[in-house]
GROMACS .gro file of C-alpha atoms in nm:
model
  482
    1MET     CA    1  -5.755  -2.955   1.444
    2THR     CA    2  -5.610  -2.668   1.614
    3ALA     CA    3  -5.301  -2.836   1.720
    4LEU     CA    4  -5.203  -2.926   1.345
    5ILE     CA    5  -5.213  -2.553   1.283
    6LEU     CA    6  -4.882  -2.509   1.476
    7ILE     CA    7  -4.746  -2.750   1.237
    8ILE     CA    8  -4.889  -2.655   0.936
    9ILE     CA    9  -4.779  -2.271   0.943
   10PRO     CA   10  -4.401  -2.354   0.931
   11CYS     CA   11  -4.450  -2.628   0.666
   12ILE     CA   12  -4.633  -2.391   0.432
   13GLY     CA   13  -4.342  -2.159   0.527
   14ALA     CA   14  -4.086  -2.411   0.426
   15LEU     CA   15  -4.271  -2.508   0.096
   16MET     CA   16  -4.243  -2.121  -0.001
   17ALA     CA   17  -3.874  -2.088   0.117
   18ALA     CA   18  -3.809  -2.380  -0.116
   19LEU     CA   19  -3.982  -2.226  -0.424
   20TRP     CA   20  -3.892  -1.861  -0.329
   21PRO     CA   21  -3.651  -1.753  -0.644
   22SER     CA   22  -3.440  -1.477  -0.447
   23ASP     CA   23  -3.163  -1.566  -0.200
   24LYS     CA   24  -3.161  -1.205  -0.075
   25THR     CA   25  -3.537  -1.195   0.032
   26ARG     CA   26  -3.598  -1.554   0.118
   27PRO     CA   27  -3.450  -1.503   0.457
   28TRP     CA   28  -3.760  -1.257   0.543
   29LEU     CA   29  -3.959  -1.575   0.528
   30LEU     CA   30  -3.837  -1.688   0.874
   31PRO     CA   31  -3.933  -1.400   1.079
   32ILE     CA   32  -4.280  -1.359   0.911
   33PHE     CA   33  -4.378  -1.723   0.962
   34SER     CA   34  -4.217  -1.730   1.306
   35LEU     CA   35  -4.399  -1.445   1.435
   36VAL     CA   36  -4.744  -1.601   1.319
   37HIS     CA   37  -4.624  -1.926   1.495
   38THR     CA   38  -4.520  -1.728   1.801
   39SER     CA   39  -4.865  -1.556   1.811
   40VAL     CA   40  -5.078  -1.851   1.776
   41CYS     CA   41  -4.871  -2.025   2.054
   42PHE     CA   42  -4.925  -1.741   2.310
   43TRP     CA   43  -5.307  -1.748   2.189
   44PHE     CA   44  -5.326  -2.110   2.277
   45LEU     CA   45  -5.139  -2.023   2.600
   46THR     CA   46  -5.405  -1.770   2.697
   47ARG     CA   47  -5.705  -1.963   2.531
   48PRO     CA   48  -5.616  -2.340   2.561
   49PRO     CA   49  -5.800  -2.532   2.290
   50MET     CA   50  -6.004  -2.817   2.363
   51PHE     CA   51  -5.889  -3.182   2.269
   52GLU     CA   52  -6.004  -3.546   2.305
   53PRO     CA   53  -5.818  -3.744   2.540
   54ARG     CA   54  -5.742  -4.016   2.286
   55ASP     CA   55  -5.609  -3.745   2.018
   56TRP     CA   56  -5.254  -3.840   1.886
   57ILE     CA   57  -5.155  -3.494   1.846
   58ALA     CA   58  -5.282  -3.211   2.087
   59PHE     CA   59  -5.201  -2.877   2.254
   60ASP     CA   60  -5.215  -3.035   2.584
   61PRO     CA   61  -5.107  -2.908   2.919
   62LEU     CA   62  -4.755  -3.016   2.865
   63ALA     CA   63  -4.714  -2.856   2.494
   64ARG     CA   64  -4.891  -2.555   2.659
   65ALA     CA   65  -4.617  -2.532   2.923
   66VAL     CA   66  -4.327  -2.553   2.674
   67LEU     CA   67  -4.397  -2.480   2.333
   68PRO     CA   68  -4.476  -2.111   2.339
   69GLY     CA   69  -4.123  -2.047   2.501
   70ILE     CA   70  -3.952  -2.255   2.237
   71SER     CA   71  -4.144  -2.063   1.964
   72LEU     CA   72  -4.016  -1.732   2.115
   73LEU     CA   73  -3.661  -1.861   2.084
   74PHE     CA   74  -3.712  -1.964   1.732
   75LEU     CA   75  -3.855  -1.597   1.657
   76GLY     CA   76  -3.533  -1.462   1.805
   77ILE     CA   77  -3.313  -1.684   1.592
   78ALA     CA   78  -3.527  -1.631   1.288
   79CYS     CA   79  -3.492  -1.236   1.327
   80TYR     CA   80  -3.112  -1.277   1.353
   81ALA     CA   81  -3.096  -1.517   1.060
   82VAL     CA   82  -3.201  -1.230   0.821
   83SER     CA   83  -2.896  -1.031   0.887
   84TYR     CA   84  -2.667  -1.329   0.929
   85LEU     CA   85  -2.750  -1.481   0.617
   86ARG     CA   86  -2.717  -1.144   0.418
   87LEU     CA   87  -2.360  -1.185   0.488
   88ALA     CA   88  -2.299  -1.534   0.411
   89PRO     CA   89  -2.155  -1.604   0.079
   90ARG     CA   90  -2.352  -1.911   0.025
   91LYS     CA   91  -2.715  -2.022  -0.103
   92ASN     CA   92  -2.980  -2.010   0.163
   93ARG     CA   93  -3.248  -2.211  -0.002
   94ILE     CA   94  -3.192  -2.550   0.187
   95PHE     CA   95  -3.078  -2.342   0.512
   96VAL     CA   96  -3.406  -2.141   0.515
   97THR     CA   97  -3.653  -2.429   0.414
   98ILE     CA   98  -3.493  -2.668   0.671
   99LEU     CA   99  -3.546  -2.415   0.954
  100LEU     CA  100  -3.896  -2.365   0.922
  101LEU     CA  101  -3.935  -2.739   0.872
  102VAL     CA  102  -3.768  -2.788   1.183
  103LEU     CA  103  -3.989  -2.557   1.352
  104GLY     CA  104  -4.274  -2.780   1.233
  105LEU     CA  105  -4.126  -3.100   1.373
  106ILE     CA  106  -4.060  -2.948   1.699
  107SER     CA  107  -4.413  -2.844   1.722
  108ALA     CA  108  -4.536  -3.189   1.635
  109GLY     CA  109  -4.286  -3.332   1.878
  110HIS     CA  110  -4.421  -3.096   2.169
  111GLN     CA  111  -4.776  -3.203   2.079
  112ALA     CA  112  -4.726  -3.585   2.013
  113ARG     CA  113  -4.961  -3.806   2.250
  114HIS     CA  114  -4.846  -4.123   2.064
  115LEU     CA  115  -4.512  -4.283   2.106
  116GLY     CA  116  -4.477  -4.344   1.725
  117ILE     CA  117  -4.561  -3.997   1.634
  118LEU     CA  118  -4.325  -3.853   1.883
  119TRP     CA  119  -4.047  -4.084   1.775
  120VAL     CA  120  -4.079  -3.993   1.414
  121ALA     CA  121  -4.116  -3.611   1.488
  122THR     CA  122  -3.818  -3.606   1.713
  123GLU     CA  123  -3.590  -3.835   1.499
  124THR     CA  124  -3.672  -3.643   1.173
  125ALA     CA  125  -3.603  -3.281   1.339
  126THR     CA  126  -3.278  -3.447   1.451
  127LEU     CA  127  -3.179  -3.544   1.122
  128ALA     CA  128  -3.296  -3.246   0.933
  129CYS     CA  129  -3.057  -3.039   1.145
  130VAL     CA  130  -2.779  -3.209   0.933
  131PRO     CA  131  -2.748  -2.971   0.660
  132LEU     CA  132  -2.783  -2.684   0.906
  133VAL     CA  133  -2.480  -2.803   1.095
  134HIS     CA  134  -2.287  -2.849   0.760
  135PHE     CA  135  -2.381  -2.497   0.657
  136TRP     CA  136  -2.041  -2.366   0.592
  137GLY     CA  137  -1.911  -2.678   0.424
  138THR     CA  138  -1.542  -2.685   0.574
  139SER     CA  139  -1.370  -2.988   0.658
  140ARG     CA  140  -1.408  -2.933   1.026
  141THR     CA  141  -1.808  -2.890   0.983
  142LEU     CA  142  -1.786  -3.207   0.784
  143GLU     CA  143  -1.622  -3.394   1.061
  144ALA     CA  144  -1.859  -3.213   1.339
  145THR     CA  145  -2.159  -3.320   1.110
  146TRP     CA  146  -2.052  -3.682   1.086
  147LYS     CA  147  -2.017  -3.727   1.458
  148TYR     CA  148  -2.358  -3.564   1.491
  149LEU     CA  149  -2.500  -3.808   1.249
  150LEU     CA  150  -2.348  -4.102   1.375
  151ILE     CA  151  -2.404  -4.044   1.742
  152GLY     CA  152  -2.756  -3.907   1.674
  153GLY     CA  153  -2.822  -4.201   1.468
  154THR     CA  154  -2.734  -4.450   1.757
  155GLY     CA  155  -2.983  -4.247   1.956
  156VAL     CA  156  -3.255  -4.288   1.701
  157ALA     CA  157  -3.213  -4.648   1.670
  158LEU     CA  158  -3.202  -4.711   2.058
  159SER     CA  159  -3.523  -4.474   2.105
  160LEU     CA  160  -3.687  -4.690   1.829
  161LEU     CA  161  -3.590  -5.014   2.013
  162GLY     CA  162  -3.726  -4.872   2.330
  163SER     CA  163  -4.067  -4.759   2.185
  164ILE     CA  164  -4.108  -5.125   2.045
  165CYS     CA  165  -4.020  -5.272   2.378
  166LEU     CA  166  -4.277  -5.055   2.546
  167GLY     CA  167  -4.509  -5.186   2.293
  168TYR     CA  168  -4.436  -5.516   2.387
  169ALA     CA  169  -4.490  -5.447   2.747
  170SER     CA  170  -4.828  -5.376   2.660
  171LEU     CA  171  -4.905  -5.688   2.464
  172TYR     CA  172  -4.770  -5.897   2.730
  173GLY     CA  173  -4.968  -5.723   2.985
  174GLY     CA  174  -5.295  -5.819   2.816
  175GLY     CA  175  -5.334  -5.481   2.606
  176SER     CA  176  -5.385  -5.423   2.253
  177GLY     CA  177  -5.024  -5.309   2.185
  178ASP     CA  178  -5.173  -4.959   2.135
  179ILE     CA  179  -4.874  -4.705   2.201
  180SER     CA  180  -5.062  -4.388   2.236
  181PHE     CA  181  -4.968  -4.235   2.586
  182LEU     CA  182  -5.362  -4.254   2.707
  183ALA     CA  183  -5.362  -4.634   2.627
  184LEU     CA  184  -5.023  -4.694   2.792
  185LEU     CA  185  -5.138  -4.509   3.108
  186GLU     CA  186  -5.472  -4.683   3.149
  187ASN     CA  187  -5.297  -5.022   3.102
  188SER     CA  188  -4.990  -4.916   3.310
  189HIS     CA  189  -5.065  -5.164   3.601
  190HIS     CA  190  -5.071  -5.447   3.373
  191LEU     CA  191  -4.769  -5.363   3.199
  192SER     CA  192  -4.461  -5.632   3.164
  193LYS     CA  193  -4.217  -5.532   3.406
  194THR     CA  194  -3.925  -5.689   3.213
  195TRP     CA  195  -4.017  -5.521   2.881
  196ILE     CA  196  -4.085  -5.197   3.099
  197LEU     CA  197  -3.714  -5.230   3.239
  198ALA     CA  198  -3.589  -5.273   2.895
  199ALA     CA  199  -3.782  -4.998   2.744
  200TRP     CA  200  -3.679  -4.750   2.998
  201ILE     CA  201  -3.318  -4.812   2.961
  202LEU     CA  202  -3.329  -4.774   2.579
  203LEU     CA  203  -3.573  -4.469   2.552
  204LEU     CA  204  -3.338  -4.281   2.849
  205VAL     CA  205  -3.030  -4.355   2.658
  206GLY     CA  206  -3.181  -4.287   2.325
  207TYR     CA  207  -3.343  -3.964   2.420
  208GLY     CA  208  -3.066  -3.859   2.636
  209THR     CA  209  -2.823  -3.882   2.355
  210LYS     CA  210  -3.047  -3.602   2.149
  211MET     CA  211  -3.046  -3.414   2.496
  212GLY     CA  212  -2.674  -3.455   2.530
  213LEU     CA  213  -2.670  -3.610   2.870
  214ALA     CA  214  -2.306  -3.748   2.958
  215PRO     CA  215  -2.185  -3.974   2.887
  216MET     CA  216  -2.365  -3.961   2.537
  217HIS     CA  217  -2.267  -3.577   2.494
  218THR     CA  218  -1.959  -3.647   2.271
  219TRP     CA  219  -2.150  -3.497   1.943
  220LYS     CA  220  -2.194  -3.170   2.127
  221PRO     CA  221  -1.864  -2.970   2.159
  222ASP     CA  222  -1.784  -3.044   1.793
  223THR     CA  223  -2.128  -2.980   1.667
  224TYR     CA  224  -2.166  -2.656   1.856
  225GLY     CA  225  -1.820  -2.556   1.789
  226GLU     CA  226  -1.871  -2.579   1.401
  227SER     CA  227  -2.206  -2.500   1.319
  228PRO     CA  228  -2.334  -2.142   1.282
  229GLY     CA  229  -2.421  -1.988   1.615
  230LEU     CA  230  -2.804  -1.969   1.525
  231VAL     CA  231  -2.790  -2.363   1.448
  232GLY     CA  232  -2.641  -2.388   1.791
  233ALA     CA  233  -2.910  -2.206   1.946
  234LEU     CA  234  -3.186  -2.397   1.771
  235LEU     CA  235  -3.014  -2.732   1.904
  236ALA     CA  236  -2.966  -2.638   2.240
  237GLY     CA  237  -3.273  -2.460   2.333
  238ALA     CA  238  -3.536  -2.612   2.106
  239VAL     CA  239  -3.442  -2.957   1.973
  240SER     CA  240  -3.308  -3.079   2.294
  241SER     CA  241  -3.634  -2.962   2.464
  242VAL     CA  242  -3.821  -3.231   2.265
  243ALA     CA  243  -3.638  -3.506   2.375
  244PHE     CA  244  -3.689  -3.385   2.738
  245VAL     CA  245  -4.035  -3.358   2.708
  246ALA     CA  246  -4.042  -3.712   2.542
  247LEU     CA  247  -3.870  -3.830   2.857
  248LEU     CA  248  -4.122  -3.680   3.082
  249ARG     CA  249  -4.417  -3.836   2.899
  250ILE     CA  250  -4.248  -4.174   2.908
  251LYS     CA  251  -4.155  -4.159   3.290
  252ALA     CA  252  -4.526  -4.090   3.355
  253ILE     CA  253  -4.606  -4.428   3.224
  254ILE     CA  254  -4.324  -4.607   3.379
  255ASP     CA  255  -4.393  -4.442   3.706
  256ALA     CA  256  -4.769  -4.529   3.669
  257ALA     CA  257  -4.627  -4.886   3.639
  258GLY     CA  258  -4.477  -4.892   3.980
  259GLN     CA  259  -4.146  -4.805   3.875
  260SER     CA  260  -4.100  -4.446   3.975
  261SER     CA  261  -3.798  -4.539   4.196
  262LEU     CA  262  -3.619  -4.681   3.862
  263THR     CA  263  -3.680  -4.373   3.656
  264SER     CA  264  -3.609  -4.116   3.951
  265SER     CA  265  -3.270  -4.275   4.036
  266THR     CA  266  -3.152  -4.311   3.675
  267LEU     CA  267  -3.247  -3.948   3.583
  268MET     CA  268  -3.078  -3.846   3.907
  269GLY     CA  269  -2.769  -4.032   3.822
  270PHE     CA  270  -2.733  -3.918   3.450
  271GLY     CA  271  -2.830  -3.553   3.558
  272LEU     CA  272  -2.562  -3.520   3.827
  273PHE     CA  273  -2.296  -3.697   3.589
  274SER     CA  274  -2.392  -3.432   3.326
  275ILE     CA  275  -2.370  -3.150   3.556
  276ILE     CA  276  -2.034  -3.239   3.706
  277VAL     CA  277  -1.899  -3.331   3.353
  278GLY     CA  278  -1.989  -3.020   3.181
  279ALA     CA  279  -1.847  -2.809   3.457
  280LEU     CA  280  -1.528  -2.966   3.463
  281PHE     CA  281  -1.487  -2.933   3.074
  282LEU     CA  282  -1.580  -2.581   3.147
  283LEU     CA  283  -1.286  -2.559   3.348
  284ARG     CA  284  -1.031  -2.653   3.085
  285THR     CA  285  -1.155  -2.532   2.764
  286ARG     CA  286  -1.006  -2.266   2.553
  287ASN     CA  287  -1.278  -2.240   2.300
  288TYR     CA  288  -1.574  -2.020   2.367
  289LYS     CA  289  -1.800  -2.197   2.124
  290ARG     CA  290  -1.724  -2.506   2.280
  291MET     CA  291  -1.812  -2.352   2.611
  292LEU     CA  292  -2.165  -2.316   2.527
  293ALA     CA  293  -2.172  -2.698   2.438
  294TYR     CA  294  -2.038  -2.791   2.777
  295SER     CA  295  -2.284  -2.523   2.946
  296SER     CA  296  -2.569  -2.706   2.755
  297ILE     CA  297  -2.452  -3.068   2.877
  298GLU     CA  298  -2.463  -2.901   3.223
  299HIS     CA  299  -2.810  -2.761   3.173
  300MET     CA  300  -2.956  -3.084   3.035
  301GLY     CA  301  -2.831  -3.233   3.367
  302ILE     CA  302  -3.010  -2.994   3.552
  303LEU     CA  303  -3.332  -3.077   3.374
  304SER     CA  304  -3.273  -3.454   3.425
  305LEU     CA  305  -3.210  -3.400   3.789
  306ALA     CA  306  -3.510  -3.172   3.827
  307ALA     CA  307  -3.730  -3.460   3.663
  308ALA     CA  308  -3.623  -3.679   3.953
  309PHE     CA  309  -3.775  -3.453   4.207
  310GLY     CA  310  -4.112  -3.531   4.188
  311VAL     CA  311  -4.393  -3.288   4.086
  312PRO     CA  312  -4.210  -2.976   4.228
  313GLY     CA  313  -3.906  -3.056   4.028
  314VAL     CA  314  -4.106  -3.095   3.723
  315THR     CA  315  -4.269  -2.792   3.767
  316ALA     CA  316  -3.929  -2.603   3.796
  317ALA     CA  317  -3.785  -2.799   3.518
  318LEU     CA  318  -4.033  -2.666   3.268
  319PHE     CA  319  -3.960  -2.332   3.408
  320HIS     CA  320  -3.600  -2.417   3.328
  321VAL     CA  321  -3.672  -2.501   2.991
  322TRP     CA  322  -3.789  -2.140   2.928
  323SER     CA  323  -3.486  -1.959   3.126
  324ASN     CA  324  -3.238  -2.190   2.967
  325GLY     CA  325  -3.368  -2.162   2.606
  326LEU     CA  326  -3.395  -1.787   2.622
  327THR     CA  327  -3.073  -1.724   2.783
  328LYS     CA  328  -2.873  -1.973   2.581
  329GLY     CA  329  -3.006  -1.839   2.246
  330ALA     CA  330  -2.869  -1.492   2.372
  331LEU     CA  331  -2.531  -1.619   2.430
  332PHE     CA  332  -2.514  -1.846   2.103
  333LEU     CA  333  -2.613  -1.527   1.903
  334SER     CA  334  -2.369  -1.296   2.081
  335THR     CA  335  -2.073  -1.561   2.032
  336ALA     CA  336  -2.195  -1.585   1.668
  337ASN     CA  337  -2.130  -1.214   1.598
  338ILE     CA  338  -1.770  -1.253   1.778
  339HIS     CA  339  -1.666  -1.557   1.555
  340ARG     CA  340  -1.831  -1.389   1.247
  341ALA     CA  341  -1.630  -1.087   1.296
  342LEU     CA  342  -1.272  -1.236   1.404
  343GLY     CA  343  -1.293  -1.582   1.237
  344SER     CA  344  -1.177  -1.792   1.541
  345ALA     CA  345  -1.337  -1.924   1.850
  346SER     CA  346  -0.979  -1.983   2.032
  347LEU     CA  347  -0.878  -1.782   2.314
  348ASP     CA  348  -0.531  -1.825   2.173
  349LYS     CA  349  -0.627  -1.615   1.883
  350VAL     CA  350  -0.898  -1.385   2.000
  351ARG     CA  351  -0.910  -1.148   2.303
  352GLY     CA  352  -1.001  -0.774   2.377
  353THR     CA  353  -1.310  -0.818   2.206
  354PHE     CA  354  -1.482  -0.535   2.422
  355MET     CA  355  -1.244  -0.289   2.208
  356VAL     CA  356  -1.359  -0.435   1.880
  357LEU     CA  357  -1.712  -0.550   1.927
  358PRO     CA  358  -1.849  -0.368   2.247
  359LYS     CA  359  -2.228  -0.444   2.189
  360SER     CA  360  -2.161  -0.818   2.140
  361SER     CA  361  -1.912  -0.836   2.430
  362ALA     CA  362  -2.154  -0.669   2.646
  363LEU     CA  363  -2.437  -0.904   2.585
  364LEU     CA  364  -2.207  -1.192   2.590
  365MET     CA  365  -2.073  -1.103   2.954
  366ALA     CA  366  -2.462  -1.039   3.066
  367GLY     CA  367  -2.570  -1.392   2.931
  368MET     CA  368  -2.281  -1.548   3.109
  369PHE     CA  369  -2.389  -1.399   3.439
  370ALA     CA  370  -2.771  -1.504   3.349
  371ILE     CA  371  -2.685  -1.860   3.252
  372THR     CA  372  -2.465  -1.916   3.577
  373ALA     CA  373  -2.778  -1.815   3.767
  374CYS     CA  374  -2.696  -1.480   3.894
  375PRO     CA  375  -3.004  -1.303   3.979
  376PRO     CA  376  -3.231  -1.127   3.847
  377PHE     CA  377  -3.226  -1.333   3.544
  378ALA     CA  378  -3.460  -1.631   3.502
  379PRO     CA  379  -3.222  -1.919   3.538
  380PHE     CA  380  -3.148  -1.801   3.904
  381PHE     CA  381  -3.507  -1.841   3.984
  382SER     CA  382  -3.586  -2.172   3.785
  383GLU     CA  383  -3.275  -2.327   3.941
  384LEU     CA  384  -3.353  -2.216   4.300
  385LYS     CA  385  -3.703  -2.372   4.236
  386ILE     CA  386  -3.515  -2.694   4.135
  387ILE     CA  387  -3.297  -2.696   4.456
  388LEU     CA  388  -3.594  -2.627   4.695
  389ALA     CA  389  -3.752  -2.920   4.511
  390GLY     CA  390  -3.476  -3.121   4.575
  391ILE     CA  391  -3.462  -3.026   4.957
  392SER     CA  392  -3.837  -3.082   4.988
  393THR     CA  393  -3.828  -3.445   4.860
  394GLY     CA  394  -3.504  -3.528   5.085
  395GLN     CA  395  -3.239  -3.531   4.807
  396GLY     CA  396  -3.000  -3.293   4.999
  397LEU     CA  397  -2.674  -3.497   4.863
  398ALA     CA  398  -2.803  -3.465   4.502
  399VAL     CA  399  -2.877  -3.073   4.580
  400ALA     CA  400  -2.540  -3.046   4.712
  401LEU     CA  401  -2.360  -3.195   4.437
  402MET     CA  402  -2.574  -2.961   4.198
  403LEU     CA  403  -2.467  -2.642   4.375
  404PHE     CA  404  -2.083  -2.771   4.351
  405GLY     CA  405  -2.127  -2.842   3.984
  406LEU     CA  406  -2.295  -2.483   3.935
  407PHE     CA  407  -2.006  -2.319   4.117
  408LEU     CA  408  -1.731  -2.496   3.906
  409SER     CA  409  -1.944  -2.370   3.592
  410PHE     CA  410  -1.947  -2.006   3.708
  411LEU     CA  411  -1.599  -2.029   3.751
  412GLY     CA  412  -1.511  -2.186   3.416
  413MET     CA  413  -1.743  -1.971   3.213
  414SER     CA  414  -1.629  -1.633   3.405
  415ARG     CA  415  -1.251  -1.734   3.303
  416ILE     CA  416  -1.335  -1.778   2.940
  417VAL     CA  417  -1.555  -1.489   2.903
  418PHE     CA  418  -1.329  -1.242   3.095
  419SER     CA  419  -1.033  -1.380   2.900
  420LEU     CA  420  -1.231  -1.297   2.577
  421VAL     CA  421  -1.343  -0.949   2.636
  422HIS     CA  422  -1.068  -0.807   2.824
  423GLY     CA  423  -0.711  -0.714   2.721
  424ARG     CA  424  -0.557  -0.594   2.399
  425PRO     CA  425  -0.707  -0.723   2.081
  426ILE     CA  426  -0.506  -0.988   1.875
  427LEU     CA  427  -0.728  -1.009   1.578
  428LYS     CA  428  -0.927  -0.663   1.479
  429GLN     CA  429  -1.138  -0.816   1.194
  430ARG     CA  430  -1.142  -1.141   1.000
  431PRO     CA  431  -0.881  -1.170   0.723
  432LEU     CA  432  -1.003  -1.016   0.400
  433ASN     CA  433  -0.926  -1.323   0.172
  434HIS     CA  434  -1.225  -1.527   0.314
  435ASN     CA  435  -1.455  -1.370   0.062
  436ILE     CA  436  -1.693  -1.259   0.344
  437PRO     CA  437  -1.801  -0.907   0.401
  438GLN     CA  438  -1.666  -0.740   0.701
  439PHE     CA  439  -1.918  -0.759   0.997
  440LYS     CA  440  -2.050  -0.479   1.156
  441GLU     CA  441  -2.272  -0.452   1.477
  442THR     CA  442  -2.567  -0.350   1.322
  443LEU     CA  443  -2.937  -0.357   1.489
  444GLY     CA  444  -3.017  -0.694   1.285
  445VAL     CA  445  -2.738  -0.871   1.471
  446ILE     CA  446  -2.762  -0.713   1.825
  447LEU     CA  447  -3.159  -0.650   1.885
  448PRO     CA  448  -3.236  -1.024   1.851
  449SER     CA  449  -2.974  -1.127   2.149
  450LEU     CA  450  -3.078  -0.855   2.330
  451ALA     CA  451  -3.435  -0.923   2.293
  452LEU     CA  452  -3.380  -1.270   2.425
  453LEU     CA  453  -3.181  -1.171   2.719
  454LEU     CA  454  -3.423  -0.898   2.821
  455ALA     CA  455  -3.712  -1.182   2.783
  456SER     CA  456  -3.482  -1.364   3.018
  457LEU     CA  457  -3.455  -1.103   3.288
  458GLY     CA  458  -3.843  -1.029   3.256
  459LEU     CA  459  -3.915  -1.397   3.303
  460GLY     CA  460  -3.721  -1.389   3.623
  461LEU     CA  461  -3.839  -1.043   3.768
  462PHE     CA  462  -4.224  -1.079   3.663
  463THR     CA  463  -4.297  -1.434   3.619
  464PRO     CA  464  -4.662  -1.424   3.470
  465ASP     CA  465  -4.903  -1.615   3.685
  466ILE     CA  466  -5.040  -1.796   3.356
  467LEU     CA  467  -4.718  -1.934   3.316
  468GLN     CA  468  -4.654  -2.063   3.662
  469ASN     CA  469  -4.997  -2.218   3.630
  470ALA     CA  470  -4.939  -2.369   3.292
  471TRP     CA  471  -4.617  -2.553   3.456
  472ALA     CA  472  -4.782  -2.648   3.793
  473LEU     CA  473  -5.078  -2.791   3.569
  474ALA     CA  474  -4.857  -2.994   3.343
  475ALA     CA  475  -4.638  -3.138   3.601
  476GLN     CA  476  -4.956  -3.243   3.814
  477GLN     CA  477  -5.132  -3.398   3.528
  478LEU     CA  478  -4.821  -3.608   3.430
  479PHE     CA  479  -4.741  -3.701   3.784
  480THR     CA  480  -5.013  -3.755   4.030
  481GLN     CA  481  -4.738  -3.852   4.318
  482PRO     CA  482  -4.513  -3.573   4.482
   0.00000   0.00000   0.00000
């Protein structure tokens, strides 16, 4: 029952948002219910609730290691949304309702201990984001929405087929066909090897599509480039994390069946390819919103690579889910301010933002240094732990390629950000004929980004023991082999 609380809270908020009569006050439901959700998450972090091993939904060690960080990110997004939606000349009933519903679905996905429930929660969250991506209703957002829907739908189908194959692996191995993770683990040594191979490939490609791993990443640039910044933060830091956690749970089953070399080699291959692809696109793009999409591809690759480095790598990957989510959230919100004020994401049309939007530009620069693993921000320490895990498991070549990709990413992102913030302004404000109020750097649009960035800084400087223990416990319970 305790696990359901984290699903029920945002669902109640979504119902209230759907019935709330005022567009002006409805956005305040977001931070209110998000604060309650975050408080409960951190309460459960410090006092883990009891659950039965055969529960299909539970706040288990893996949920405990990730969900509080996702909830904290959502709280920052929710606080930003109040000011963001106040400036939007569109109705917000659907937007607010779906945001809260997605929080409930993410909570269900992270706590799912049954392959069917995991699939339903993950895919519903993915599809629920479609109206959020299309919020502005332009022709470009329509194109991005269709690309997100079609490619995401392919991932939905493949992950469903993979789930069915894993069920058949249990049946052909003498099991009952029960696809709860506990039942699959208990029957892992008897699972059909042929069906396991088919299941892993389909599930990896299916959930990898939702993560945005290359080459299944093609939906990300358009989706992040055309959707509101807070939606990009939600997709990059929260929705993608559910897919990654799904792969970790599935990898534990395949590894227990004696196929750890298969899972590790494929995750390593997709991870390294994603890191390099993201870095190369960062070197050539001239769109600062697409920059965040390519950075997200790179960081999903880092998570995938870390998962191939055994228990130390998974522990570091769970740390990186927090550090990447908080930092990427700050970046998306600060770029949202710039785009909202100036109306373009192209470096050919926007320059010298320090003179026009000094606070947002400063946050963008700080966030750029943070996400490119500059100390003392959290991504530096999480990526350092991933590197050390790779070295300790004898994967020196993979670590070297990762470092090369990180170097290219730093060059690409610094080129874009410095070109954006320095120089003489080309646009001083969005043209008045857009029927949108002039943007001002109020506390409502600055503090959420600043708070997320400070959280990333604090997580790097003072990583609490309770979090380190939670990450280590989750990794050890999933994978007993180093």
